[in-house]
Coordinates of C-alpha atoms and ligand atoms in Angstrom, one line a residue:
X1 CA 109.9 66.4 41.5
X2 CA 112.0 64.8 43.8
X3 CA 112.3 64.0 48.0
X4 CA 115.6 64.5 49.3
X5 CA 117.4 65.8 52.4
X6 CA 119.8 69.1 51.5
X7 CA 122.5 70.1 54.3
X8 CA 121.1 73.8 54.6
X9 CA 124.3 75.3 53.4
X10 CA 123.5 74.3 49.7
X11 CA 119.7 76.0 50.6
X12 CA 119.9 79.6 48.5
X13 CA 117.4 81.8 50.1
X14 CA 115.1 83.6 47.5
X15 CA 116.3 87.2 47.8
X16 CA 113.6 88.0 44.8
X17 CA 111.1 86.3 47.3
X18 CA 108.1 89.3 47.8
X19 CA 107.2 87.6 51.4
X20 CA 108.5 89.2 54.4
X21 CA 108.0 88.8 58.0
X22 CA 108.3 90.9 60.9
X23 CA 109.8 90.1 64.2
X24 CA 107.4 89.5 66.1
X25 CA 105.6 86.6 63.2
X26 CA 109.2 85.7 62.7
X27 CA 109.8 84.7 66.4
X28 CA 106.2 82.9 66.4
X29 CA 107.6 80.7 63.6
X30 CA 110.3 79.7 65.4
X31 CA 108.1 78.9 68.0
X32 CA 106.1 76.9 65.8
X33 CA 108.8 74.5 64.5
X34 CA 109.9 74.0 67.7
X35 CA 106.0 73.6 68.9
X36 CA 105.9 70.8 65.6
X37 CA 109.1 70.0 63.9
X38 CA 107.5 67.3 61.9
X39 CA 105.9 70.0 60.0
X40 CA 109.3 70.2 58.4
X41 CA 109.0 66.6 56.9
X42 CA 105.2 66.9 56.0
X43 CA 105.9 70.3 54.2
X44 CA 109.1 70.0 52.9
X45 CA 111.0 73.1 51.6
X46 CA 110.5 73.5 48.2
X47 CA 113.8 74.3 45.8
X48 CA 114.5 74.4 42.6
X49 CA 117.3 72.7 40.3
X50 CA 120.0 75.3 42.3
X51 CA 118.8 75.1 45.4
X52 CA 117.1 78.4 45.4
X53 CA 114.3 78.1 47.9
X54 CA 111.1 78.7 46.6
X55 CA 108.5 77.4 49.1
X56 CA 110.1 78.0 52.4
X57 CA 112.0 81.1 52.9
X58 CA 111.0 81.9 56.1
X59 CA 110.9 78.7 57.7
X60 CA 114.9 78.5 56.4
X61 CA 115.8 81.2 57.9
X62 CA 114.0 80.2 61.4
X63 CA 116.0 76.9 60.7
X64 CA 119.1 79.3 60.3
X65 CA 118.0 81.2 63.2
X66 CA 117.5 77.8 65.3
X67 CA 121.0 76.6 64.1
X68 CA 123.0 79.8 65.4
X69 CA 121.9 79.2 68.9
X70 CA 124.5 78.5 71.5
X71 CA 125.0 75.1 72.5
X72 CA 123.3 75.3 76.0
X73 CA 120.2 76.9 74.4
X74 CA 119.8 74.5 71.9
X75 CA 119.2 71.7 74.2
X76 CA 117.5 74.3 76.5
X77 CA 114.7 74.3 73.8
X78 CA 114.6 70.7 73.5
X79 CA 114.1 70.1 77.0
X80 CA 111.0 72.5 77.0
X81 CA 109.5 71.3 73.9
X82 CA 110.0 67.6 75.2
X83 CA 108.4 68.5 78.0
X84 CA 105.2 70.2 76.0
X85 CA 104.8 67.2 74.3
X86 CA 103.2 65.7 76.7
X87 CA 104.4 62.1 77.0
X88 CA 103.3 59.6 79.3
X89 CA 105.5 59.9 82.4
X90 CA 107.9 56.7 82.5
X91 CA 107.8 56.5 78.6
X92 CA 111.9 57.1 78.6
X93 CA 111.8 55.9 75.2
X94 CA 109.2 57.8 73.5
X95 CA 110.9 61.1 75.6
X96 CA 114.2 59.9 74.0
X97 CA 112.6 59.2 70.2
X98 CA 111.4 62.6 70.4
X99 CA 114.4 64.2 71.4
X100 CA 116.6 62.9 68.5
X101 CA 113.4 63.8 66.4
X102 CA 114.1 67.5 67.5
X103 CA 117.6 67.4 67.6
X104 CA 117.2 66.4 63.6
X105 CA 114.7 68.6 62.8
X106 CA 115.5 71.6 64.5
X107 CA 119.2 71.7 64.7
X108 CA 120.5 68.9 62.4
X109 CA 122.1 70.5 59.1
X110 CA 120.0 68.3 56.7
X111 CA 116.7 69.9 55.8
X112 CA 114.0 67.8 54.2
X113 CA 113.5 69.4 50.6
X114 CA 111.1 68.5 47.2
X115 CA 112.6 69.4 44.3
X116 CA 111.0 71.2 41.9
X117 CA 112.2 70.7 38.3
X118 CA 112.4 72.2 34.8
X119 CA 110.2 74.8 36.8
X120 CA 110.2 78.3 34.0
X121 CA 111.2 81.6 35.8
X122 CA 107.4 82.4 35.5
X123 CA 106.2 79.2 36.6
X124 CA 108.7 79.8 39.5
X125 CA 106.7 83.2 40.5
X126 CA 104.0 82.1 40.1
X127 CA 104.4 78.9 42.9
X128 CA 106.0 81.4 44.9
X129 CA 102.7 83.8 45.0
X130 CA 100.3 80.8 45.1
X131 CA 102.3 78.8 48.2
X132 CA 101.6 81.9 50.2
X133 CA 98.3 82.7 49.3
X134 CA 95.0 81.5 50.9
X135 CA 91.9 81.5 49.1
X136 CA 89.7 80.1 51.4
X137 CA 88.4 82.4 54.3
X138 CA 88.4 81.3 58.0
X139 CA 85.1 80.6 59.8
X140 CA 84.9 82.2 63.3
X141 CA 82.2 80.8 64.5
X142 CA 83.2 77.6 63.8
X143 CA 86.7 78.2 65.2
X144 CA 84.9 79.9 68.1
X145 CA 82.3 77.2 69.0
X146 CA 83.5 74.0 67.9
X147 CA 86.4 72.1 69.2
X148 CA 89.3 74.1 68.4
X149 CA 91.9 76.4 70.7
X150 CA 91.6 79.9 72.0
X151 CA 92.4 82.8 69.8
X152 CA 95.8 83.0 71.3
X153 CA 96.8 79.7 70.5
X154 CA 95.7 79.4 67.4
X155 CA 97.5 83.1 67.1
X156 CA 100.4 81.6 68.1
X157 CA 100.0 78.8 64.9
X158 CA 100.1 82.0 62.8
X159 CA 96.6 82.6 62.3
X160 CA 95.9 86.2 61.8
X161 CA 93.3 86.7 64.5
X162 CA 90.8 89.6 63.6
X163 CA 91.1 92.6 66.0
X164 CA 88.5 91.9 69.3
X165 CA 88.1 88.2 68.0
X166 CA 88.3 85.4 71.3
X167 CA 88.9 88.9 73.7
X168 CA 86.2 87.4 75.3
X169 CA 87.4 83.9 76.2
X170 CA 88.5 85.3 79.6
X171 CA 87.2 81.8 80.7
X172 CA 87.8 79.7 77.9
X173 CA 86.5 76.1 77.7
X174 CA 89.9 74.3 78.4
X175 CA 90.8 76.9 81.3
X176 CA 91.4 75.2 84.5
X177 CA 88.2 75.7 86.9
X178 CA 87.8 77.7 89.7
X179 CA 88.5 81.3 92.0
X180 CA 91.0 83.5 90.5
X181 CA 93.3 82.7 93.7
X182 CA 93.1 79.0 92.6
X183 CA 94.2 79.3 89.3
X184 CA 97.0 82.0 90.3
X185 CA 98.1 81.2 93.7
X186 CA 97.3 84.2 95.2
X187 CA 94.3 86.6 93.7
X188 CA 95.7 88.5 90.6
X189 CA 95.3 91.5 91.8
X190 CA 97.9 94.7 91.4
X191 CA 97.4 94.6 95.4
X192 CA 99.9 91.4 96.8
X193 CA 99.1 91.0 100.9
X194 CA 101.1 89.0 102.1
X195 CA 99.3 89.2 105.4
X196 CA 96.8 86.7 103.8
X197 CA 96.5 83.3 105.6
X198 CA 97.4 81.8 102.4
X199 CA 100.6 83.7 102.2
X200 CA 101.9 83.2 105.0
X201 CA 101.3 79.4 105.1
X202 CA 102.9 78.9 101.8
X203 CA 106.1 81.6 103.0
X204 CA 106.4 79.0 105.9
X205 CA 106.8 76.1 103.7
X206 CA 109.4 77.5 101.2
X207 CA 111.3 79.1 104.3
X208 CA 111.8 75.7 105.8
X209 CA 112.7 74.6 102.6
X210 CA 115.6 77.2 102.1
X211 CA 116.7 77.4 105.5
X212 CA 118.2 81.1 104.9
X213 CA 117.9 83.4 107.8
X214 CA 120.2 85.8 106.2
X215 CA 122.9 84.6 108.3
X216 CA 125.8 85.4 105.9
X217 CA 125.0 89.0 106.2
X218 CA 125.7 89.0 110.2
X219 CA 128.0 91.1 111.0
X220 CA 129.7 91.5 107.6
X221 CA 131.2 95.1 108.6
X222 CA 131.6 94.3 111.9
X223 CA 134.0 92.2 111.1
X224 CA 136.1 94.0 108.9
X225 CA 136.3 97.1 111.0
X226 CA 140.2 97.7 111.5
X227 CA 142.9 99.8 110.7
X228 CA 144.6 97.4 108.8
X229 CA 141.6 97.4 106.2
X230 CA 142.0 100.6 103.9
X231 CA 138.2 100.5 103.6
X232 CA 138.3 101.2 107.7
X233 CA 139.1 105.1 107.3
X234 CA 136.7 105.8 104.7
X235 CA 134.1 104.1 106.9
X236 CA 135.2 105.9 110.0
X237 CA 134.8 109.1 107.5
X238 CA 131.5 108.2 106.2
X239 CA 130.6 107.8 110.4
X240 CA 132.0 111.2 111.3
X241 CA 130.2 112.9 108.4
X242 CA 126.9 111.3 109.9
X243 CA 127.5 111.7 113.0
X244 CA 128.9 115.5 112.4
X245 CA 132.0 115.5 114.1
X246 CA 135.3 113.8 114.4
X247 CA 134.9 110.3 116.2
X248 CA 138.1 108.7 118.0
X249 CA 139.2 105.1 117.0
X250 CA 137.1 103.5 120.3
X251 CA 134.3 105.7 119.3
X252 CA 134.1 104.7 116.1
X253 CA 134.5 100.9 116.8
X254 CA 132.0 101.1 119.2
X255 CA 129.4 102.7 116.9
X256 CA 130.4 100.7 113.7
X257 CA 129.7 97.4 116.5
X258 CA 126.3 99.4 117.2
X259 CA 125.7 99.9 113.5
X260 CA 126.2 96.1 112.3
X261 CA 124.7 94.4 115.1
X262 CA 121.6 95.9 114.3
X263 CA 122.1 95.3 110.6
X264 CA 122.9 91.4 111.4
X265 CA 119.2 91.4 113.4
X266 CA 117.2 93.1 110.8
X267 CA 118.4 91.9 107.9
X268 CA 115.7 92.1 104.9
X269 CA 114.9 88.5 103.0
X270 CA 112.9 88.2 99.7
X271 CA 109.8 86.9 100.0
X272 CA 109.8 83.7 98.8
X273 CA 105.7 83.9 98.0
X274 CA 106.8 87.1 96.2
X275 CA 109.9 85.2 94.3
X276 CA 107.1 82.1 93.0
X277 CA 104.6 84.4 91.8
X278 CA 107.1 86.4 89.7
X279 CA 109.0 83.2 87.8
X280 CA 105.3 81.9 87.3
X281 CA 103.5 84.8 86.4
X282 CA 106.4 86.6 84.4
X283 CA 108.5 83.6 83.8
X284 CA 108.5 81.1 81.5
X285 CA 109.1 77.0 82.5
X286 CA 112.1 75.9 81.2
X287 CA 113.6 78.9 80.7
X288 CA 116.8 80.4 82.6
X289 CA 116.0 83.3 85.2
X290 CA 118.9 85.6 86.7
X291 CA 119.4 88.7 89.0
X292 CA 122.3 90.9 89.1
X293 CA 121.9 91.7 92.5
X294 CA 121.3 88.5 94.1
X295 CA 121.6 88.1 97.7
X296 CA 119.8 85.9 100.0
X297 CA 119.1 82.1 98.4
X298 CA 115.8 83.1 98.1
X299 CA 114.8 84.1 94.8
X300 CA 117.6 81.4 92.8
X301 CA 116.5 78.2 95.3
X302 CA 112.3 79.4 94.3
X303 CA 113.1 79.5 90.7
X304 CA 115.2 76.7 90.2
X305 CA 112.5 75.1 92.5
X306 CA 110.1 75.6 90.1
X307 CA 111.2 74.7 86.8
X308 CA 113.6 77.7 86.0
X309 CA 117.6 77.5 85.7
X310 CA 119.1 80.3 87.7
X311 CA 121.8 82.3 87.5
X312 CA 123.0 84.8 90.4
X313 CA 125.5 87.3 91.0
X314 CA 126.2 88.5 94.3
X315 CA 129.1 90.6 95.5
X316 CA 130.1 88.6 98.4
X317 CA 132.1 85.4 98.6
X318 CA 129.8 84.1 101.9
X319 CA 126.9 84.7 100.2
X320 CA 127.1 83.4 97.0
X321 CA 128.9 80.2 98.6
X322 CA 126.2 79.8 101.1
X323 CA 123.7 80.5 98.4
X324 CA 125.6 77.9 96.3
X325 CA 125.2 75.1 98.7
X326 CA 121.6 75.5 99.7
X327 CA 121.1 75.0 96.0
X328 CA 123.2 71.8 95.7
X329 CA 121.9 70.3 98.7
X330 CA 118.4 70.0 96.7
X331 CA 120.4 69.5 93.2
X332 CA 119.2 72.7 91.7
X333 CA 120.0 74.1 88.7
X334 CA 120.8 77.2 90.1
X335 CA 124.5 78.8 90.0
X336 CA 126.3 81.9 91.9
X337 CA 128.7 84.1 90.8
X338 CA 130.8 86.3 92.7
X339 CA 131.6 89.3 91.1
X340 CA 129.8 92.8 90.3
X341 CA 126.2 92.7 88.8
X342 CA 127.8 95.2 86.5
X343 CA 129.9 92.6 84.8
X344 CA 126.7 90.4 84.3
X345 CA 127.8 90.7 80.6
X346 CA 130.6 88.4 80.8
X347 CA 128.7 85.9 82.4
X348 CA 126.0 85.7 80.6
X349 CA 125.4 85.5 76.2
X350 CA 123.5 88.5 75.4
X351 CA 119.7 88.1 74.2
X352 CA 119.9 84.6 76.4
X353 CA 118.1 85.4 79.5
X354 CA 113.9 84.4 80.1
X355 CA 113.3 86.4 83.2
X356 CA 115.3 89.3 85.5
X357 CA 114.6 89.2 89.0
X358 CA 116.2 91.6 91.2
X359 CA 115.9 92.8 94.7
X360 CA 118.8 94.9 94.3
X361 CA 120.1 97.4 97.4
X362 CA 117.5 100.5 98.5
X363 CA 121.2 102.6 99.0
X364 CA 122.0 103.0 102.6
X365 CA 119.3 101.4 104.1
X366 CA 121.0 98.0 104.6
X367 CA 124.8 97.9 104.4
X368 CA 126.1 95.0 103.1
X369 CA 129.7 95.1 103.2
X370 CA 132.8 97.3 102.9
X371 CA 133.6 97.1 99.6
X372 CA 134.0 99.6 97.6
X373 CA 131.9 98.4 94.4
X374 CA 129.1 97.8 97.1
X375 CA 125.9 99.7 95.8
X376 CA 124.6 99.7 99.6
X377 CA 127.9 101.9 100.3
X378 CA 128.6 104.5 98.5
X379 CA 128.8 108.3 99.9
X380 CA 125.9 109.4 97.9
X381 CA 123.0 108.7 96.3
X382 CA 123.9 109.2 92.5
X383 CA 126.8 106.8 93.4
X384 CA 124.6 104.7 94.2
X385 CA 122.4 104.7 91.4
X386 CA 124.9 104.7 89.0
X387 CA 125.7 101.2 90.2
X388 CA 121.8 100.4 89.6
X389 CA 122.1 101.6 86.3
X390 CA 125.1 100.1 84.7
X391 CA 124.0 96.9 86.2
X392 CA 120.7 96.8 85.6
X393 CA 121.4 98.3 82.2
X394 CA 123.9 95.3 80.8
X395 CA 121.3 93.0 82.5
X396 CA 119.1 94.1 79.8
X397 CA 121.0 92.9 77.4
X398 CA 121.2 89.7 78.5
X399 CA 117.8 89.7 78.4
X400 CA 115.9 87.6 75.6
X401 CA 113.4 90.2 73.7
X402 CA 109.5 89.4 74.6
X403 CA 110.6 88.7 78.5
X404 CA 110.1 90.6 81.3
X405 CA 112.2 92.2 84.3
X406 CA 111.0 92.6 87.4
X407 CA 112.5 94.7 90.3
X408 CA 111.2 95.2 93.5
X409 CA 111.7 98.6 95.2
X410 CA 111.3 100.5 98.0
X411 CA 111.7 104.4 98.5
X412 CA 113.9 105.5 100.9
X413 CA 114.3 108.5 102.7
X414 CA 117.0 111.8 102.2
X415 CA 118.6 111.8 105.8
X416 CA 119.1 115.3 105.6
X417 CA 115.3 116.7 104.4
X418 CA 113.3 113.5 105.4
X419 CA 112.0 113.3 101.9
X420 CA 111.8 110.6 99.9
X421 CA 114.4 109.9 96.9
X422 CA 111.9 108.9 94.3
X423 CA 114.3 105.5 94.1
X424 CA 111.1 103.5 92.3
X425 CA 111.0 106.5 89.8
X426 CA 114.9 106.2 89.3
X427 CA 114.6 102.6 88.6
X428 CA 111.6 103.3 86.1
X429 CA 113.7 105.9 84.3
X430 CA 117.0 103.5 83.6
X431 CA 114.6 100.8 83.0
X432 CA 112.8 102.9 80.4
X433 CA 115.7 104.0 79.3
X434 CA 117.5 100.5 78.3
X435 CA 113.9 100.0 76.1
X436 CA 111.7 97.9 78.0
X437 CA 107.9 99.0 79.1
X438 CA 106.8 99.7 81.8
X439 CA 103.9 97.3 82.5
X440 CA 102.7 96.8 85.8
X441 CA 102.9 98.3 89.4
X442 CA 102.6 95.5 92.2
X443 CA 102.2 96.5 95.6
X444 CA 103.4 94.4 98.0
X445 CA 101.8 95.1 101.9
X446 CA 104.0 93.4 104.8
X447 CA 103.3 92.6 108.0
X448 CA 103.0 95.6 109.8
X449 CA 105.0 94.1 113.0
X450 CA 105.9 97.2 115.1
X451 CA 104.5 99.7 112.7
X452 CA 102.0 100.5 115.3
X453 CA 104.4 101.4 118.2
X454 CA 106.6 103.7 115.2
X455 CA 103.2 105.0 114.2
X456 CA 102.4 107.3 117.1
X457 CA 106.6 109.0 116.8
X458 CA 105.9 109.4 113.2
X459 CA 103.1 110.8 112.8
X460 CA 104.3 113.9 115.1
X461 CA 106.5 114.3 111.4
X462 CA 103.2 113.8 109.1
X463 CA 105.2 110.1 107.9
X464 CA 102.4 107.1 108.2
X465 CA 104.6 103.6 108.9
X466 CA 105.8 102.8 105.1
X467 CA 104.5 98.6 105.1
X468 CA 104.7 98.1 101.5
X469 CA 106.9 98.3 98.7
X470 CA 106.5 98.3 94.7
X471 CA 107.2 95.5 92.1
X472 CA 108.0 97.2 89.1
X473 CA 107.4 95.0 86.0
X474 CA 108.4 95.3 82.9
X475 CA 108.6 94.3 79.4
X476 CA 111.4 93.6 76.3
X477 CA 109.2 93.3 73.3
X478 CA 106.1 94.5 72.1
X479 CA 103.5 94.0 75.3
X480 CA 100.2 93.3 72.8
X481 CA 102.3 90.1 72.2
X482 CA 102.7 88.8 75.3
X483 CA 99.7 86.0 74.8
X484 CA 101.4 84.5 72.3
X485 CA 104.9 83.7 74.2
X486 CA 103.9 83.1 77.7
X487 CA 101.4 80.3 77.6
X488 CA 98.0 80.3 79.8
X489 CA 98.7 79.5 83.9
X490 CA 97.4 77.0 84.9
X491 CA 98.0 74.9 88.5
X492 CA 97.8 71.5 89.4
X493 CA 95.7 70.2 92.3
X494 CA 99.2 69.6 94.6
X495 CA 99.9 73.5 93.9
X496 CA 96.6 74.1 95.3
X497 CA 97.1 71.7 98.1
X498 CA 100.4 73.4 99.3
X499 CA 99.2 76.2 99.2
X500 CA 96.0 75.8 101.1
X501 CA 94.6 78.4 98.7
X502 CA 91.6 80.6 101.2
X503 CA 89.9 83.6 99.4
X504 CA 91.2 87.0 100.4
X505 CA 90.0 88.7 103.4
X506 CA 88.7 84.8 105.0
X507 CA 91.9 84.5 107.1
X508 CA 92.9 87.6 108.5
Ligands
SAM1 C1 118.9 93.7 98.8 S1 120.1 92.5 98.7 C2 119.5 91.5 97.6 C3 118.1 91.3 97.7 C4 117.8 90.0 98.4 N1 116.7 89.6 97.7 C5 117.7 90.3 99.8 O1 116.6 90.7 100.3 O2 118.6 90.1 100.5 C6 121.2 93.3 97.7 C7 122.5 92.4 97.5 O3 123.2 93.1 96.5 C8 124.6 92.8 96.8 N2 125.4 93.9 96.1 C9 125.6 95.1 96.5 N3 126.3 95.7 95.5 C10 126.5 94.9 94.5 C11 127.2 94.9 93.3 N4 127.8 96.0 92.8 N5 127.1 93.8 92.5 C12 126.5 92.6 92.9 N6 125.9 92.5 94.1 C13 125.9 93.6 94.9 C14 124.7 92.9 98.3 O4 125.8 92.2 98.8 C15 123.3 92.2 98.7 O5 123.5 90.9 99.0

């Protein structure tokens, strides 16, 4: 028997090896040599004389797995599992020892190996049957009262947890005290109110923060309105088919003047409440957030404000600059692209994305700008959604599996008939249909602001004042394994303190 250290290109995985592992055990090993790399010295990989791994297999080929990762997620990972380690703040060098402890482990091409020796083929089987073979049988109790981790953590260590077993650790002994608003921001509820006192307090500090009052979105038609524009005629068609008759070129100015002026003073911004709760709920820290649709700053400065890179893209030049700069200002990691969300596949590796977050147009109901790739203009509503899907479809597959998309969504009405599209059913369908889940509904109330004065017009039509719209959530992966990638949520005490956390229904 011998200790050495093998580049993994002379490893030989053990084809004949009777072991397997699915997916999702497979990604919870990679988890767990990133979670405890030094598990790789203290265990070594056994081979024999040739190389051929007989103690090991699958902890090679998550070492494999680790090793074909692009650059940027490499040290992506070892950022994250720096930070789990917990290390005293300050202690640069510690942080530093560990990183090139990681960066050896985990993606260094020398693997620490024992050598087995002069091993016969049967004594090779039966090491092979015997290394993965427990004889000893887990005590619950003891695992349940004594001073070990929650079912899901010790799930996530590979322990096969029996079916029910630690269900009932809703509060387990190391969960952070207190109200279920305290320990998730806002109450966990499938209702979100963002008429809450502690809403809005905590809107008021982000917005101050951001500074966006959607000012790149003034006027955006308004000023490209003119016959020298080719886009000018097909708007000046689009008006006349509205309007239902044939407008001259002062009419037409006039109303498109009309049209964007109001669209410059009601321009819709993401909540930036609503933007935290979704990267901490449904995002992971460290990991790198995107939306294909991007728009305001909101939901890229919120992300990369709290612990998540960011990646936008955003059809408009003025946006995605502005957007850029309100990010630098505050050194984010947070970066805009200007192109079509449908092209989000050249900007991002596929598989490589934590968390999709998209606000993305509800068709006609804000106009963004004249172009003609524009979801927000298109002459129908299939045209519209067809945009929706391709994007939202390649945004998919950027998306890492076991993550979750999230797209807010409101219905909008048929001019024509007054009834309602079904838009959040349309998203659910191409959603469904790239493979995720569906897994929740959120419904997010607003402010009713003058829904009282629309109520009594409406009404004569049988329409109550629509003040909420849906947060579609949804899941790549197998959702019964959620508790063993996204860790438990916890808050510190200057969370709570920002947010001046009151319980629902105090501060109406
Ligand atoms: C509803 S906004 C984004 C949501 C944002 N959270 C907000 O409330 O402003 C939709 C954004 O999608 C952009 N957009 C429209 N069509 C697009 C396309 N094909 N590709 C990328 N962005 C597009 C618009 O310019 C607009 O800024």
């Amino acid at each position: 028997m011998s200790y050495e250290a093998l580049n993994i290109s002379a490893l030989r995985l053990n084809d004949a090896n009777p072991r397997i592992l699915k997916e999702k055990r497979f990604t919870q090993l990679v988890q767990s040599l990133i979670d405890f790399p030094e598990m790789m010295r203290l265990r070594p990989t056994v081979v024999d004389e040739d190389g051929v791994v007989l103690g090991g297999n699958m902890r090679t080929r998550a070492k494999q797995h680790l090793l074909s990762l692009p650059e940027g997620e490499k040290e992506h990972r070892i950022e994250r599992a720096v930070a789990a380690r917990n290390i005293p703040e300050g202690d640069s060098a510690a942080a530093q020892d560990y990183t090139n402890e990681l960066r050896l482990l985990l993606f260094g091409e020398e693997v620490p190996v024992v050598r087995a020796l002069g091993l016969t083929p049967e004594l090779k089987q039966q090491f092979i049957i015997k290394d993965n073979t427990s004889f000893g049988e887990w005590d619950f109790d003891m695992l349940a009262n004594g001073d070990w981790p929650n079912a899901a953590i010790l799930e996530g260590w590979g322990m096969d947890i029996p079916p029910g077993w630690g269900d009932d650790d809703a509060a387990p002994s190391d969960s952070p005290a207190g109200s279920l608003a305290e320990r998730f921001i806002v109450p966990p509820f499938s209702v979100l109110d963002t008429r809450q006192g502690y809403w809005q307090e905590r809107k008021n500090v982000w917005k101050e923060r951001i500074g966006d009052n959607g000012e790149s979105r003034n006027g955006t038609l308004r000023r490209s309105a003119s016959g020298d524009d080719p886009s000018y005629y097909r708007q000046k068609s689009k008006a006349e088919k509205q309007l239902g008759r044939e407008l001259t070129k002062e009419e037409f100015e006039a109303d498109h003047y009309k049209r964007t002026t109001k669209l410059a003073q009601g321009v819709s911004l993401l909540d930036p409440v609503l933007a935290e709760l979704v990267v901490r709920w449904f995002g992971l820290e460290g990991g790198a957030a995107f939306d294909c649709f991007a728009g305001d700053s909101v939901f890229g400065f919120v992300a990369a404000a709290s612990g998540m890179s960011f990646t936008g893209i955003e059809l408009r030049q003025e946006q995605a600059d502005l957007n850029q700069s309100r990010t630098d200002s505050e050194e984010l990691p947070a970066r805009y692209i200007c192109d079509d969300g449908r092209n989000v596949g050249e900007h991002l590796a596929l598989e490589s994305q934590d968390l999709l977050f998209s606000c993305p147009p509800y068709f006609d109901l804000e106009v963004y700008s004249d172009k003609a790739n524009d979801a927000s203009n298109q002459g129908t509503y299939a045209e519209f959604l067809a945009i929706l899907r391709d994007a939202l479809t390649s945004s998919v597959g950027c998306l890492k599996e076991n993550r979750f998309a999230v797209i807010t969504v409101g219905d909008v009405r048929e001019k024509k008939s007054s009834g309602y599209y079904g838009f959040p059913a349309d998203i659910t369908a191409i959603m469904r249909a790239a493979g995720l889940h569906y897994y929740n509904e959120l419904i997010l109330v607003e402010m009713a602001g003058n829904a009282a004065i629309r109520a009594g017009q409406q009404m004569k039509h049988r329409k109550p004042v629509k003040t909420h719209q849906q947060v579609l959530v949804f899941y790549k992966g197998d959702p019964r394994a959620i508790k063993t990638h996204f860790p438990e949520i916890e808050y510190d005490a200057e969370d709570l303190e920002s947010f001046a956390v009151d319980t629902p229904g105090e501060s109406e």
